[in-house]
Coordinates of C-alpha atoms and ligand atoms in Angstrom, one line a residue:
Chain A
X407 CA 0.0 0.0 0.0
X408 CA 0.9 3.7 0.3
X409 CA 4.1 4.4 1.9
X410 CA 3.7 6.6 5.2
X411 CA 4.9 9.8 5.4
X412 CA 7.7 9.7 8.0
X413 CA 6.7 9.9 11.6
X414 CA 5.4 7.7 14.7
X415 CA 2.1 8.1 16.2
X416 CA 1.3 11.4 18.4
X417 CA -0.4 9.1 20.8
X418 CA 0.3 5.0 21.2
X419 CA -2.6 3.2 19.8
X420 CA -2.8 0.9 23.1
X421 CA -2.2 4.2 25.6
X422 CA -5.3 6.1 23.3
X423 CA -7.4 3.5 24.0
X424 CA -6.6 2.6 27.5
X425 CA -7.3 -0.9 26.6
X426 CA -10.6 -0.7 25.6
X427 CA -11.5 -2.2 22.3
X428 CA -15.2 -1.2 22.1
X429 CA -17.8 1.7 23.4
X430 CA -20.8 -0.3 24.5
X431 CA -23.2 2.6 23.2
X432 CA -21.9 5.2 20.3
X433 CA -20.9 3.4 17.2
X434 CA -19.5 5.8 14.7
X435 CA -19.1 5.6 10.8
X436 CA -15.9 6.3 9.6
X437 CA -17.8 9.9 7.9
X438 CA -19.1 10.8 11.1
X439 CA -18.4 14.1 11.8
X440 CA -16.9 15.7 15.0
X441 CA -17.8 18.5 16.4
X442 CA -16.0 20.9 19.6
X443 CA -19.3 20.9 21.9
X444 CA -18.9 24.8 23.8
X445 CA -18.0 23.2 27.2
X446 CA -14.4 24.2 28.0
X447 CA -12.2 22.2 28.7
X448 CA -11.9 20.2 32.0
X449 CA -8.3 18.8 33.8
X450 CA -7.8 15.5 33.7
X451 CA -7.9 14.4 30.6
X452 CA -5.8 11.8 28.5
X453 CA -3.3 13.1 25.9
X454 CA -5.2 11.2 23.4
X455 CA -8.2 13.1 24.3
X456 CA -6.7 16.5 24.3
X457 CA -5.1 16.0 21.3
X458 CA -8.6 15.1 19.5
X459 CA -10.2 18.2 21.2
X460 CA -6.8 20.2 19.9
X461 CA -7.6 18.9 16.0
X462 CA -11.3 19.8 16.6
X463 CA -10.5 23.3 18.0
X464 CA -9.9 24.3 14.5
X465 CA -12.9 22.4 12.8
X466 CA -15.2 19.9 11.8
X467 CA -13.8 16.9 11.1
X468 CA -14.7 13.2 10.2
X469 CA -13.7 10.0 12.0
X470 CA -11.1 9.0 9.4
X471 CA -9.6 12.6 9.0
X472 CA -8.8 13.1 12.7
X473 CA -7.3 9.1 12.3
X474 CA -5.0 10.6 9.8
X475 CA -4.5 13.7 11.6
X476 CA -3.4 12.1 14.6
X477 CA -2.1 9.0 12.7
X478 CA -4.4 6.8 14.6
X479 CA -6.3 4.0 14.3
X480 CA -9.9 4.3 13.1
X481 CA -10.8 2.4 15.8
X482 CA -8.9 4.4 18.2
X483 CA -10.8 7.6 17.1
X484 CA -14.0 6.0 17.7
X485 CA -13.3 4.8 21.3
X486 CA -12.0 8.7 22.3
X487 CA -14.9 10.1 20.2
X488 CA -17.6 8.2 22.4
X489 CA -15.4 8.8 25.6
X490 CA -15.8 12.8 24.9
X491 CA -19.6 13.1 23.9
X492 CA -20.3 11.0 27.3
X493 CA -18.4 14.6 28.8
X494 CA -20.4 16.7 27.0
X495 CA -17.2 18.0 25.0
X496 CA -17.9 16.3 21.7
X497 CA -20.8 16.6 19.5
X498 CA -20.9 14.3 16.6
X499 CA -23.6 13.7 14.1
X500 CA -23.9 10.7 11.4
X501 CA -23.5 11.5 7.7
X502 CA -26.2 10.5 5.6
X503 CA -28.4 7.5 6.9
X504 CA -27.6 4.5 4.0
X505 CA -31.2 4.2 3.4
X506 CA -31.5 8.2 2.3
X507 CA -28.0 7.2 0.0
X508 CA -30.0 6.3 -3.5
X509 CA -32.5 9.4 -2.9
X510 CA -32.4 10.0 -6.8
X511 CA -31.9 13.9 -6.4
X512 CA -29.1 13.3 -4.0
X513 CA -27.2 10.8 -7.1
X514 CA -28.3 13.6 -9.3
X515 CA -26.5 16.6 -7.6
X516 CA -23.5 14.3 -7.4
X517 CA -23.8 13.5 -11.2
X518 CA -23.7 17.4 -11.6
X519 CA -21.0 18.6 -9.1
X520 CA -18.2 15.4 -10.6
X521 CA -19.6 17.0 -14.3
X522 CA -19.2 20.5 -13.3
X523 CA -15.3 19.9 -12.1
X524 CA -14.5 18.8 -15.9
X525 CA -12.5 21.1 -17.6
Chain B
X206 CA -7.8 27.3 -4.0
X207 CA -7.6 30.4 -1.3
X208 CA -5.4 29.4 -0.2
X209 CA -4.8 28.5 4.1
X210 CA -2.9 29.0 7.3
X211 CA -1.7 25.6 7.7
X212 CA -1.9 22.2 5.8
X213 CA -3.6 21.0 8.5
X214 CA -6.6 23.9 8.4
X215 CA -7.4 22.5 4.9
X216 CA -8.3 19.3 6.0
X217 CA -11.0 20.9 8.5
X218 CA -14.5 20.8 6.7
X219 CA -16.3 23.9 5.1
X220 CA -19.0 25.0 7.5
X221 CA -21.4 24.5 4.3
X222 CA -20.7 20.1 4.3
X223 CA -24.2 18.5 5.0
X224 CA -24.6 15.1 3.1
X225 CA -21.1 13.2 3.3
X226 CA -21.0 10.3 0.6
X227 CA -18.6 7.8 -0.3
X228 CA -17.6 5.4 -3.1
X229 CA -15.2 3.1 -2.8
X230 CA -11.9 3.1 -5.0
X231 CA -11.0 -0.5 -5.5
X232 CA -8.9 -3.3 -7.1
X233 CA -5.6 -5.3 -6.8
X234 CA -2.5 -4.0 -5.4
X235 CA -0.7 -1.2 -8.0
X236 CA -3.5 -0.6 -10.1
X237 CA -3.8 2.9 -9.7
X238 CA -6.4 3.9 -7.3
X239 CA -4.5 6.1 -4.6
X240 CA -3.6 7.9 -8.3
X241 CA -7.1 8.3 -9.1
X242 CA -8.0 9.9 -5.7
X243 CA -5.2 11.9 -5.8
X244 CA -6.0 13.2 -9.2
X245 CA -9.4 14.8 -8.3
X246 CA -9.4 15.4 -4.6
X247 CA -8.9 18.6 -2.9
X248 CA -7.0 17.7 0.2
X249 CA -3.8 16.3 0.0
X250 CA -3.9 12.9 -0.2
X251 CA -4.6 11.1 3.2
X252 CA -4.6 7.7 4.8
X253 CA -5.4 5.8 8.0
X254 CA -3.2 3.3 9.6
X255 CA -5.5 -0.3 9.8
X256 CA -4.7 -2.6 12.1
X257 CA -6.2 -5.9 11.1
X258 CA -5.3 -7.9 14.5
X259 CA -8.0 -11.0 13.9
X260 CA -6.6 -11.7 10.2
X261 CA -2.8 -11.9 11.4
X262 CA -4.1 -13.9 14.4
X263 CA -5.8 -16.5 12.3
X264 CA -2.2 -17.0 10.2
X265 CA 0.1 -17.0 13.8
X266 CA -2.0 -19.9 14.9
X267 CA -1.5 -22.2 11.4
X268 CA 2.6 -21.0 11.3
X269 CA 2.5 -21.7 15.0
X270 CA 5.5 -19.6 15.6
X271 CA 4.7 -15.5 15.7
X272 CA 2.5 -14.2 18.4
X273 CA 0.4 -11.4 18.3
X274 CA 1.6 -9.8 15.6
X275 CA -0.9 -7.2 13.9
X276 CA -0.5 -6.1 10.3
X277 CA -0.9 -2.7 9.4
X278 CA -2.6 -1.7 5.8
X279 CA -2.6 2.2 5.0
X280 CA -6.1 3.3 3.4
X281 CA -6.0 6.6 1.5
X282 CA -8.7 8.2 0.9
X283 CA -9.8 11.7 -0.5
X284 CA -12.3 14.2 -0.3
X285 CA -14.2 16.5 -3.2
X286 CA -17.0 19.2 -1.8
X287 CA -19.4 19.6 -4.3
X288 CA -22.3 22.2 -4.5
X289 CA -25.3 22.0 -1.7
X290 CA -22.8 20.8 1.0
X291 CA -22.1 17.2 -0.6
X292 CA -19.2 16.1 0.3
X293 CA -17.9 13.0 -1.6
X294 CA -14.9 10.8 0.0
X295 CA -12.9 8.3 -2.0
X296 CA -11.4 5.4 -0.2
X297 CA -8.9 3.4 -1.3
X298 CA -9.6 -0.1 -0.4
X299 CA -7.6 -2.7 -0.8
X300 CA -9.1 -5.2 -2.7
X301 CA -8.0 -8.7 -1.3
X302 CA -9.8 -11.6 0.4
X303 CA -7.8 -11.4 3.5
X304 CA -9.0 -8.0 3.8
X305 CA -12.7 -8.4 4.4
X306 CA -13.6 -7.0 7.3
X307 CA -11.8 -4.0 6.8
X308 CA -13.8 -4.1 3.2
X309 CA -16.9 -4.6 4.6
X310 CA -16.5 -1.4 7.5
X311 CA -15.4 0.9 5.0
X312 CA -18.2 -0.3 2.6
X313 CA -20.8 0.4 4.8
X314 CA -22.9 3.3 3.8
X315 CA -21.3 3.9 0.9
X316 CA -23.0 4.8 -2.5
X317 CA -20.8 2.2 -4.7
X318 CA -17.3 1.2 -6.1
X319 CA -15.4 1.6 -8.9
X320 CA -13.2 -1.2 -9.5
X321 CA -9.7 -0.6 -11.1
X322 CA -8.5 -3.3 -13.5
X323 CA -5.6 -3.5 -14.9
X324 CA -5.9 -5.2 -18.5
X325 CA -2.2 -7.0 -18.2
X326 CA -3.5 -8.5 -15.3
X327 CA -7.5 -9.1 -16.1
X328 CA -7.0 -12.4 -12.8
X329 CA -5.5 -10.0 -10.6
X330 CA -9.7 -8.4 -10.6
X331 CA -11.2 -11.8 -9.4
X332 CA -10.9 -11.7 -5.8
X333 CA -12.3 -7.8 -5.6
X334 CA -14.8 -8.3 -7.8
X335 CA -16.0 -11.3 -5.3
X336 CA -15.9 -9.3 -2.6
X337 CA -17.9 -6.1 -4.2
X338 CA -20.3 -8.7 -5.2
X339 CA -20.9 -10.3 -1.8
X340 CA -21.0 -6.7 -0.4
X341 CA -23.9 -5.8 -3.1
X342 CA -22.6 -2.5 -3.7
X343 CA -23.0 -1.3 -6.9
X344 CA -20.1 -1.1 -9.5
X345 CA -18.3 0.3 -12.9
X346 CA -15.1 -1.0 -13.9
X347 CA -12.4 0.9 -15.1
X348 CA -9.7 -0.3 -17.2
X349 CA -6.5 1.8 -16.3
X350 CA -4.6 2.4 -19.4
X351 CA -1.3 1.4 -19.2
X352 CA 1.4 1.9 -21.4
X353 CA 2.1 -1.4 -22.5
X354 CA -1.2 -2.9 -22.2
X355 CA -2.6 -5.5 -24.7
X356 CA -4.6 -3.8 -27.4
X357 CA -6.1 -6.6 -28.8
X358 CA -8.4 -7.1 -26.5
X359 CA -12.0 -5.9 -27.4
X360 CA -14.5 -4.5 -25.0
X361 CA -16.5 -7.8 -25.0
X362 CA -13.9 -9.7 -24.2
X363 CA -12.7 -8.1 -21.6
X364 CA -16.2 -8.5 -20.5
X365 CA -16.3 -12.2 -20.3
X366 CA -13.0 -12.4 -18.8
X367 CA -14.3 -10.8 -15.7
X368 CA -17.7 -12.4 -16.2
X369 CA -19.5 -8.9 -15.6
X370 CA -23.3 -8.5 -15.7
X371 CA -24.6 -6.6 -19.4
X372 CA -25.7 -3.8 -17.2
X373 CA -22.2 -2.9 -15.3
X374 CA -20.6 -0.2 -17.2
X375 CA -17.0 -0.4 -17.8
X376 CA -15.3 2.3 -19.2
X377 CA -11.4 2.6 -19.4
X378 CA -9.2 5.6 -17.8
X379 CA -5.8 6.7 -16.9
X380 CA -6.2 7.8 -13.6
X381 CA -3.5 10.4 -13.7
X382 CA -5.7 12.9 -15.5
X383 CA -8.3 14.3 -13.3
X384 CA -11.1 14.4 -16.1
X385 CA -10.5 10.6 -17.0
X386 CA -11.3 9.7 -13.4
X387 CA -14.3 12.1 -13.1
X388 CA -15.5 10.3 -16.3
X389 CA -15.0 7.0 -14.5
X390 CA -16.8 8.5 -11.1
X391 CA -19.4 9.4 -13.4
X392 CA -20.3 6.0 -15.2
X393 CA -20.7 5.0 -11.6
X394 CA -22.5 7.3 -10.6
X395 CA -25.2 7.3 -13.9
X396 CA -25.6 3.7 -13.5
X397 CA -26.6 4.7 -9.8
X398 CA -29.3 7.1 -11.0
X399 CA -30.0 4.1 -13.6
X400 CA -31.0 1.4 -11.4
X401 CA -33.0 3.9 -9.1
X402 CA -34.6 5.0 -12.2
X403 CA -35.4 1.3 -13.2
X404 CA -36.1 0.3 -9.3
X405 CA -39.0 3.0 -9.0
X406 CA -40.2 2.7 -12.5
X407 CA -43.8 2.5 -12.2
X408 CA -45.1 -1.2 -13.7
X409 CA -45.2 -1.7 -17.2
X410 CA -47.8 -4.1 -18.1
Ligands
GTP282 N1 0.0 4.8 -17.4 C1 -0.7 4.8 -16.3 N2 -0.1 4.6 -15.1 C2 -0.8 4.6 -14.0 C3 -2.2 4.8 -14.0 N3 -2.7 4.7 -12.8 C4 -1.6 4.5 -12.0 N4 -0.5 4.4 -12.7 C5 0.8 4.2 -12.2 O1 0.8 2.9 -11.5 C6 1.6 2.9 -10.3 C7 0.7 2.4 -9.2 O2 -0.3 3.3 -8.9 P1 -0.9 3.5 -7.5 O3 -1.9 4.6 -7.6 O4 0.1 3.7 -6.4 O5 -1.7 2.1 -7.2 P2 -2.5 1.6 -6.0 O6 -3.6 0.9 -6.5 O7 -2.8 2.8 -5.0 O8 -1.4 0.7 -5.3 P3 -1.4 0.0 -3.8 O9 -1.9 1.1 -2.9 O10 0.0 -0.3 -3.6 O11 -2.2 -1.2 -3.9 C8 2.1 4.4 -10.2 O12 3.4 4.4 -10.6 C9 1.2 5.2 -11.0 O13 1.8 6.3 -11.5 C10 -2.8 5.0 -15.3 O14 -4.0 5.1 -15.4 N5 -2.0 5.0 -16.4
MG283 MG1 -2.3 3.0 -3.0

């Protein structure tokens, strides 16, 4: 596959997670996006946490671009994302629901947008 | 572009992003698809780090010697915002058995795939076109136009060498130019609109 660009994790994948593989309740899609809730911030919180909030701090982002931001697993991102919306300090909403996908307008104004980049 | 602060401001989304879509990017290993998604997306190209612990766990236990060990597999993927806050990701996915799960995460939701083939290889397709089957996305395939690949072949046969349903278009593409992909992402994209069209046809007697 791609080579990396050089560079180890920000943030151990096993120290990010503490250990925990899944979040019993929030399960998020790698386009769901991530939003800073208006809470500040509070102490105690992991580096892996306040690294995510630190990315978000600038903008909205999806699951798999803070991954790549913070060169973390997927997985990873998902486990810190649920851990910060139980604190209030994450607000995340799902992209659109897979039944809404084929909504023939929506493939239309796709069609359009791809045709309207030609040059 | 305007253009931004950082590199990393860029990748932030426009306050305008409302519907996020995907479409897979698939095929065999060095067929061209993080070329393709570089070619049209507007952030620079990106990629996760994929840890596929179970698969790598399954081969320890038959070799009976390594423990533990977990694979990595990068996934690029890019992004292109289009008008009314659509934003449409591209994900490169690797396109081997072994990689199912992983497939079948990143498939999820998504709108469809277009499949990269690469005509000096045609067997190198098999295995991702079983798995985009199974997955019952819908697909195009694109043959990447390489250099020294074999002219000979018509269209037709390149369609019974893959075994490919009438209705899937293929088109082919060099996925270095930005229009030939958007061409490609577009015969997707129609036959998407095609099958709805067909799907909520009213009843011809
Ligand atoms: N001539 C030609 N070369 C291409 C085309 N697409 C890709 N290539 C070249 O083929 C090589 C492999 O392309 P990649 O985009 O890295 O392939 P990939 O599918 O991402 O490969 P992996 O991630 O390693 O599986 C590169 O050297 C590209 O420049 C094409 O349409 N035409
Ligand atoms: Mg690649």
């Amino acid at each position: 596959m791609t080579a990396r660009p050089g560079g180890r994790p920000l943030v151990p994948a096993y120290l990010a997670t503490g250990g925990t593989a899944r979040h019993p309740r929030l399960r998020l899609e790698r386009l769901s996006l991530l939003l800073r809730s208006d809470k500040p911030v509070p102490d105690g919180l992991t580096p892996a946490q306040l690294a995510l909030l630190d990315e978000l701090a600038d903008g909205t982002l999806t699951v798999v671009e803070a991954a790549a931001l913070l060169r973390l697993p997927v997985s990873a991102i998902r486990v810190l994302a649920a851990e910060l919306v139980d604190r209030d300090l994450l607000v995340t909403r799902a992209p659109i629901p897979p039944a809404e996908r084929f909504a023939p307008d929506l493939l239309k104004r796709v069609a359009d947008g791809l045709r309207a980049l030609k040059h | 572009m305007a253009s931004a602060p950082s590199s990393t401001s860029r990748v932030h989304l426009p306050d305008t992003a409302r519907d996020l879509v995907k479409i897979l990017v698939t095929g065999p290993f060095g067929v061209g698809k993080t070329t393709l998604i570089d070619s049209v997306s507007e952030i620079r190209p990106l990629h996760t780090e994929e840890h596929l612990t179970e698969a790598s766990a399954q081969v320890d236990d038959l070799d009976g010697v390594r423990d533990k060990v977990t694979t990595t597999v990068a996934v690029d993927f890019g992004r292109i915002s289009l008008p009314d806050g659509i934003v449409l990701y591209l994900f490169g996915t690797p396109g081997q058995e072994r990689f199912r799960p992983l497939w079948d995460d990143i498939a999820y939701g998504a709108l469809g795939a277009l499949v990269l083939v690469d005509s000096r290889r045609v067997d190198a397709s098999f295995d991702v076109l079983g798995l985009v089957e199974e997955s019952g996305l819908p697909y195009a395939v694109a043959f990447n136009a390489f250099p020294d690949a074999p002219r000979h072949y018509t269209q037709d046969q390149l369609r019974a060498a893959l075994d490919l349903d009438p209705g899937t278009p293929m088109v082919t593409c060099d996925a270095r130019e930005a229009n030939s992909s958007l061409d490609a992402l577009l015969a997707l994209v129609q036959h998407l609109i095609d099958r709805q069209n067909t799907a909520t046809a009213p009843e011809s007697v």
